[in-house]
Amino acid sequence: MILQALKNNKNENKKNITDGRRKSMWKEIGKRMIKDKPSLISFIFIVALILVSIFANFLIDVDLVTAQNGAERIQSPSFAHWFGTDLYGRDIFARVVYGSRVSLSIGIITVLISTSIGGLLGAVAAYFGGLLDDIIMRVTDVVLAIPEQLLAMCVVAAMGATPTSVIAALSIAVIPTRTRLVRSTVLGIVDTEYVEAARASGMGNIGIIVKEIMPNTLGPIIVVSTQGIASIMLTASSLSYLGVGIQPPTPEWGAIIFEAREFLRLAPYMCILPGLVIVVTALAFNLMGDGLRDALDPRLKD
Amino acid sequence: MYNAISCNIMLVGRFGGGVLVIKYVTKRLLLLIPILIGVAFLIFTIMEFTPGDPAVKILGIEAPQEAVEQLREQLGLNRPFAVRFFDYIYKIVTRLDFGMSWRTKNPVFMDIIPRIPVSATLAFLGIAFATLFGIPLGVLSAVKQYSKSDNVLRVVSTILVAVPTFWLAMLLILAFSSYLAWLPAGGVHSYVGYIMPVITCGGPYGSAILRITRSTMLEEIRQDYVRTARAKGVPNNIIIYKHALQNALLPVITTIGQNFGAILGGSVVAESVFSLPGIGSLVILGIKSKDTPTVIASVLLIAFFFAIVMLAVDLMYAFIDPRIKAKYFKAE
C-alpha cells in the first residue's frame, strides 16, 4: 500500500516536473523563433497561405478558375488579372490560389503520412533490433536505391494520375528516409536511463515507444518535416510538369506551368509567375525549418 | 554510410595491403546484387498494377481476340506473377535480355544502350559543376563570414534550393536562347547543348553543397588546431585549404553522396525540358506510352548507376579520412 502510494506520488512529481519543463522549453523555443526574422516572416506567410487556400471560395469566384473565356485569352498581367490569363482566358491568379489547395495538401498530407509511418517503422526497428530491424532496414535500402522522383513516377503511372495516388506515390518514396532518420535518433535514446526506468516501472514496449521514445525524437522530425513539405511540393510539381503527375485542368501549380509551357516565348508571365509562387512557398518552408532547427538547438547556429 | 565505414575499418584491420581495397569493392558489389533484385521486384510489382492488357497494347485495340490470346501465350503473360518475375531475372542474368519494348518492338536493351552516354555525361558534368562551384564558394562564404559576398551567396543558395528544376530550366531557356540567342534550347548536337542542362541539374545540388561546406567550415575554423596553426604562423591559405577544408570535406562528401539521387531526378527533368535523348526522357516516354519493360529496365539501370556512385563516394570517404588512409598506407 505504502509502496503503491509512494510510486503514485513519485509519478505525479515526475509528471509535474516534466510538464513544467516542457512548457518553458516550448516557450523558450517560441521566443527564439520570433527573434529570428526570416523564420517569423516565413511562418506568417505560411499561415496566410493556408488561410487563403482554405477560404479561397470566399475570396475568389470559382468560375474564374474553370470557366473558359474566349474574349480574354492570353492577356498580360493587369489589375483585372494579376497574373494574366491563359490560353482559355482563365485567370491565372485565381488558378494559383485554388491550386494552393492541391499543392499544399499534397505537401502536408504526404509529410504527415510518411513521417508517421516512417517514424513508427524506424522506432520499432531501433527499439526491437534483431531480425525485425534487419528486415525493415533491408527493405528501406531497396526503396532508397531508386531516386525518389523516379519511384514516385512509376507509382503514379501504375495507380493513375490523381491527387490521391500522387500522395501515395510520394509517401512511398519518402517513408524510407524518415525511417532511417528516426531509427538513428532512437538508437541514441534506447539505452538511456529514463527508458530503463520506464521499463523497470512496468511500462509495455508500445507504451515506451509512444510515451518515452517518440516525444524525444520530435526535434529532428519537426525540422526535417517542415523542409520536407518544401521538397515534396517541388517533386510533386515536377511530376505534373513532366506530364506524369496531376493532370490539367486540375489547378495544381506544376500543372498550371505544364499547360503554359508552349507559351514560354510568347507569354513568359504564364510560366514565371506561378513558378515564383512555388519558389516563395518552398523558400518559406525551408526558412521556417532553418529557424526551427536553430530554435530547438541553439548550439547549431553559427 | 557509417556502416560502410566501420565495415571498411574492420576490413583494414583484418586483411592488409592494397588487396583489401579490391576485397572491399568486391564485397560491396556483391551486396549490390540483392538490392538490385529487390529494386527489380519492387518496380516489377508496382508496374504490375498498370491498367490494361500488354498484348492489346502491342497489337492495338482492334486486334482480333485470337491474336491477342496467342501473343499473351507467346509472351508468357498467362503464367503466375512469381514465375514471370523469376523468368525476367533469369533472362537478364543469362542473356542481358530485358524483354521487348511494347512501344518500339525492339529489345529494350537496344533502346537503352545509345541513350547511356547522354545521361552519363549529364550526370557527371552536373556533379562536377555542382562540386566545383559549391565547395570553393562555400569555403569563401565561411572564411568571410558576414561579409557582403557571404550574404549574397547565402541568399542565392537558399533561394536556389527552393527552385523547381523545371522552372530554372525554363528561365534559362528564356534568357539564353529566346532573348540572347546564345545557346540552343534543346538537343545535343554539340557540347554547347549540355551547358543549360548541366546548370539545371547541378545548380540546386551545388547550392546544397555550398550550404553544408559553409556550415562545416565554420565549425572547423573555430577548432583549437586552427588556432594553434595560426599561432605558429602558418599562412592563412594553408590553414584554410590544407587543414580546415580537409576535415570539413567528410560531411561535404556525405552530402554529395546522399543528394546524388536528386541529381538523377533532376536530370530526368533536364532531359525532358531540353529534349535530350537520355535514359530519363526514355522513362517518361515509357510511362506515358505505358511501355512497362522499358520503364523497369531504365529504372533498374539508374538504380545500378546510383549504387555505383554511392560506392565511389564511400571509397573516396575512406581515402580522404586520414585515419583510414593512414591504415591503408601503413599496410602497403
XYZ file of C-alpha atoms in Angstrom, chain B residues 27-289:
263
model
C 32.167 -7.195 -51.192
C 30.223 -4.032 -51.844
C 29.499 -5.106 -55.411
C 28.225 -8.461 -54.158
C 25.994 -6.675 -51.656
C 24.539 -4.788 -54.606
C 23.018 -7.935 -56.103
C 20.258 -8.472 -53.508
C 19.473 -4.759 -53.546
C 19.122 -4.720 -57.324
C 16.939 -7.832 -57.243
C 14.849 -6.061 -54.617
C 14.602 -2.980 -56.841
C 13.571 -5.138 -59.787
C 10.940 -6.855 -57.649
C 9.588 -3.550 -56.355
C 9.313 -1.920 -59.772
C 8.011 -5.149 -61.357
C 5.291 -5.322 -58.695
C 4.353 -1.644 -58.991
C 4.129 -1.802 -62.769
C 2.021 -4.954 -62.488
C -0.820 -2.701 -61.319
C -0.701 -0.623 -64.501
C -4.150 -0.879 -66.014
C -4.608 -2.501 -69.437
C -3.542 -5.691 -71.214
C 0.025 -5.617 -72.588
C -0.926 -7.807 -75.552
C -3.688 -5.397 -76.529
C -1.255 -2.504 -76.185
C 1.222 -4.145 -78.553
C -1.320 -5.241 -81.161
C -3.670 -2.269 -80.919
C -7.254 -2.139 -79.686
C -8.759 -3.518 -82.857
C -6.722 -6.721 -82.954
C -8.739 -9.972 -83.069
C -9.209 -11.861 -79.817
C -7.290 -14.940 -81.047
C -4.226 -12.901 -81.949
C -4.266 -11.287 -78.508
C -4.566 -14.687 -76.827
C -1.743 -16.051 -78.960
C 0.546 -13.152 -78.095
C -0.305 -13.470 -74.407
C 0.736 -17.115 -74.573
C 3.859 -16.231 -76.537
C 4.923 -13.514 -74.086
C 4.149 -15.824 -71.181
C 1.679 -13.370 -69.698
C -0.661 -16.182 -68.645
C 1.858 -17.546 -66.172
C 1.669 -16.648 -62.478
C 3.395 -13.472 -61.244
C 6.251 -15.207 -59.417
C 7.142 -17.348 -62.442
C 7.206 -14.309 -64.707
C 9.404 -12.397 -62.260
C 11.954 -15.188 -61.936
C 11.921 -15.671 -65.678
C 12.598 -11.922 -66.100
C 15.565 -12.017 -63.714
C 16.848 -15.255 -65.270
C 16.840 -13.748 -68.767
C 18.624 -10.620 -67.575
C 21.333 -12.620 -65.811
C 21.908 -15.135 -68.588
C 21.344 -13.120 -71.754
C 21.080 -9.440 -70.728
C 17.579 -9.755 -72.149
C 15.336 -7.093 -70.611
C 12.349 -8.029 -72.739
C 10.826 -6.335 -75.735
C 9.666 -2.736 -75.737
C 5.920 -2.517 -76.250
C 6.324 0.834 -77.917
C 9.180 0.331 -80.401
C 9.041 -3.503 -80.555
C 12.850 -3.524 -80.204
C 14.691 -5.323 -77.429
C 14.652 -2.846 -74.524
C 18.396 -3.230 -74.102
C 18.955 -1.934 -77.643
C 16.752 1.092 -76.943
C 18.658 1.920 -73.789
C 22.283 1.467 -74.902
C 22.525 4.509 -77.221
C 20.991 6.690 -74.518
C 23.510 5.843 -71.791
C 26.277 8.254 -72.901
C 23.930 11.248 -72.864
C 22.661 10.576 -69.345
C 26.096 9.676 -68.001
C 27.622 12.850 -69.444
C 24.845 14.947 -67.967
C 25.127 13.351 -64.514
C 28.916 13.622 -64.337
C 29.067 17.175 -65.676
C 26.261 18.060 -63.270
C 28.079 16.641 -60.266
C 31.358 18.243 -61.394
C 29.703 21.623 -61.881
C 27.936 21.405 -58.513
C 31.115 20.425 -56.656
C 33.299 22.979 -58.425
C 31.049 25.857 -57.544
C 29.695 24.525 -54.243
C 32.914 23.772 -52.374
C 35.059 26.851 -53.225
C 32.177 29.271 -52.750
C 31.194 27.517 -49.533
C 34.746 27.965 -48.235
C 34.739 31.610 -49.308
C 31.405 32.153 -47.599
C 32.673 30.644 -44.344
C 36.055 32.359 -44.321
C 34.492 35.755 -44.974
C 31.513 35.194 -42.676
C 29.016 38.102 -42.570
C 30.802 39.900 -45.419
C 28.909 41.111 -48.466
C 29.874 38.110 -50.585
C 28.837 35.757 -47.786
C 25.414 37.396 -47.544
C 24.887 37.271 -51.302
C 25.972 33.639 -51.502
C 23.743 32.692 -48.577
C 20.696 34.328 -50.096
C 21.342 32.895 -53.564
C 21.976 29.369 -52.311
C 18.939 29.447 -50.025
C 16.739 30.505 -52.919
C 18.271 28.035 -55.403
C 17.414 25.108 -53.124
C 13.752 26.175 -53.297
C 13.629 26.481 -57.089
C 11.923 23.698 -59.026
C 14.372 22.331 -61.616
C 11.919 22.576 -64.495
C 11.277 26.234 -63.733
C 15.002 27.003 -63.564
C 15.345 25.308 -66.943
C 12.547 27.439 -68.382
C 14.143 30.645 -67.089
C 17.474 29.627 -68.635
C 15.814 28.895 -71.973
C 14.005 32.207 -71.844
C 17.173 34.153 -71.040
C 19.853 32.391 -73.065
C 18.042 31.050 -76.069
C 14.959 33.240 -76.524
C 16.337 36.660 -75.672
C 20.103 36.402 -76.004
C 20.092 33.536 -78.530
C 23.450 32.296 -77.207
C 22.517 28.684 -76.574
C 20.270 26.140 -78.259
C 17.020 25.407 -76.414
C 17.388 21.670 -76.861
C 19.257 18.754 -78.396
C 22.871 17.670 -78.036
C 24.334 18.245 -81.471
C 27.398 19.767 -79.816
C 28.678 20.185 -76.275
C 27.114 23.638 -76.141
C 23.788 21.851 -75.779
C 24.899 20.486 -72.412
C 25.509 23.876 -70.787
C 21.954 24.665 -69.724
C 21.002 21.092 -68.740
C 24.123 20.875 -66.567
C 23.311 24.162 -64.830
C 19.731 22.997 -64.376
C 20.541 19.782 -62.585
C 23.778 20.954 -60.964
C 22.574 24.344 -59.678
C 20.240 23.389 -56.824
C 22.522 20.465 -55.977
C 25.565 22.748 -55.875
C 23.855 25.149 -53.514
C 23.129 22.274 -51.148
C 26.862 21.506 -51.257
C 27.654 25.196 -50.705
C 25.455 25.325 -47.606
C 26.947 22.236 -45.998
C 30.506 23.330 -46.884
C 29.882 26.701 -45.271
C 28.487 25.308 -42.044
C 31.157 22.620 -41.589
C 33.948 25.048 -42.478
C 32.608 27.493 -39.891
C 32.845 24.751 -37.311
C 36.348 23.728 -38.380
C 37.928 27.184 -38.412
C 36.960 27.620 -34.767
C 38.756 24.452 -33.707
C 41.809 24.526 -31.475
C 44.140 23.112 -34.125
C 43.389 26.077 -36.386
C 44.238 28.474 -33.586
C 47.450 26.567 -32.937
C 48.399 26.722 -36.601
C 47.686 30.446 -36.672
C 49.835 30.956 -33.577
C 52.669 29.034 -35.220
C 52.491 31.472 -38.114
C 51.228 29.059 -40.780
C 49.995 31.051 -43.800
C 46.255 31.568 -43.833
C 45.700 29.819 -47.186
C 47.406 26.672 -45.973
C 45.364 26.675 -42.771
C 42.122 27.010 -44.686
C 42.715 24.716 -47.634
C 45.057 22.153 -46.156
C 43.970 21.862 -42.536
C 40.386 23.018 -42.181
C 38.988 22.045 -45.575
C 40.382 18.544 -45.393
C 38.484 17.915 -42.197
C 35.382 19.716 -43.406
C 35.281 17.605 -46.574
C 33.975 14.498 -44.800
C 30.419 15.740 -44.167
C 30.509 17.502 -47.535
C 31.189 14.241 -49.317
C 28.404 12.597 -47.351
C 26.063 15.274 -48.665
C 27.334 14.815 -52.210
C 26.574 11.113 -51.983
C 23.219 11.466 -50.286
C 21.966 14.008 -52.781
C 23.107 12.139 -55.860
C 19.602 10.720 -56.210
C 18.370 14.288 -56.536
C 20.745 14.949 -59.421
C 19.454 11.825 -61.167
C 15.900 13.040 -60.602
C 16.933 16.489 -61.812
C 18.462 15.001 -64.931
C 15.133 13.366 -65.776
C 13.611 16.853 -65.738
C 16.531 18.414 -67.626
C 16.469 15.710 -70.312
C 12.774 16.198 -70.736
C 12.804 20.023 -70.867
C 15.833 20.244 -73.162
C 14.737 17.198 -75.190
C 17.976 15.273 -74.661
C 17.829 11.630 -75.777
C 18.831 10.180 -72.389
C 17.502 7.485 -70.095
C 15.413 9.940 -68.093
C 13.416 11.000 -71.116
C 13.084 7.310 -72.046
C 11.461 6.633 -68.664
C 8.979 9.480 -69.212
C 8.259 8.196 -72.710
C 7.821 4.697 -71.312
C 5.448 5.843 -68.585
C 3.355 7.932 -70.951
C 3.052 5.131 -73.519
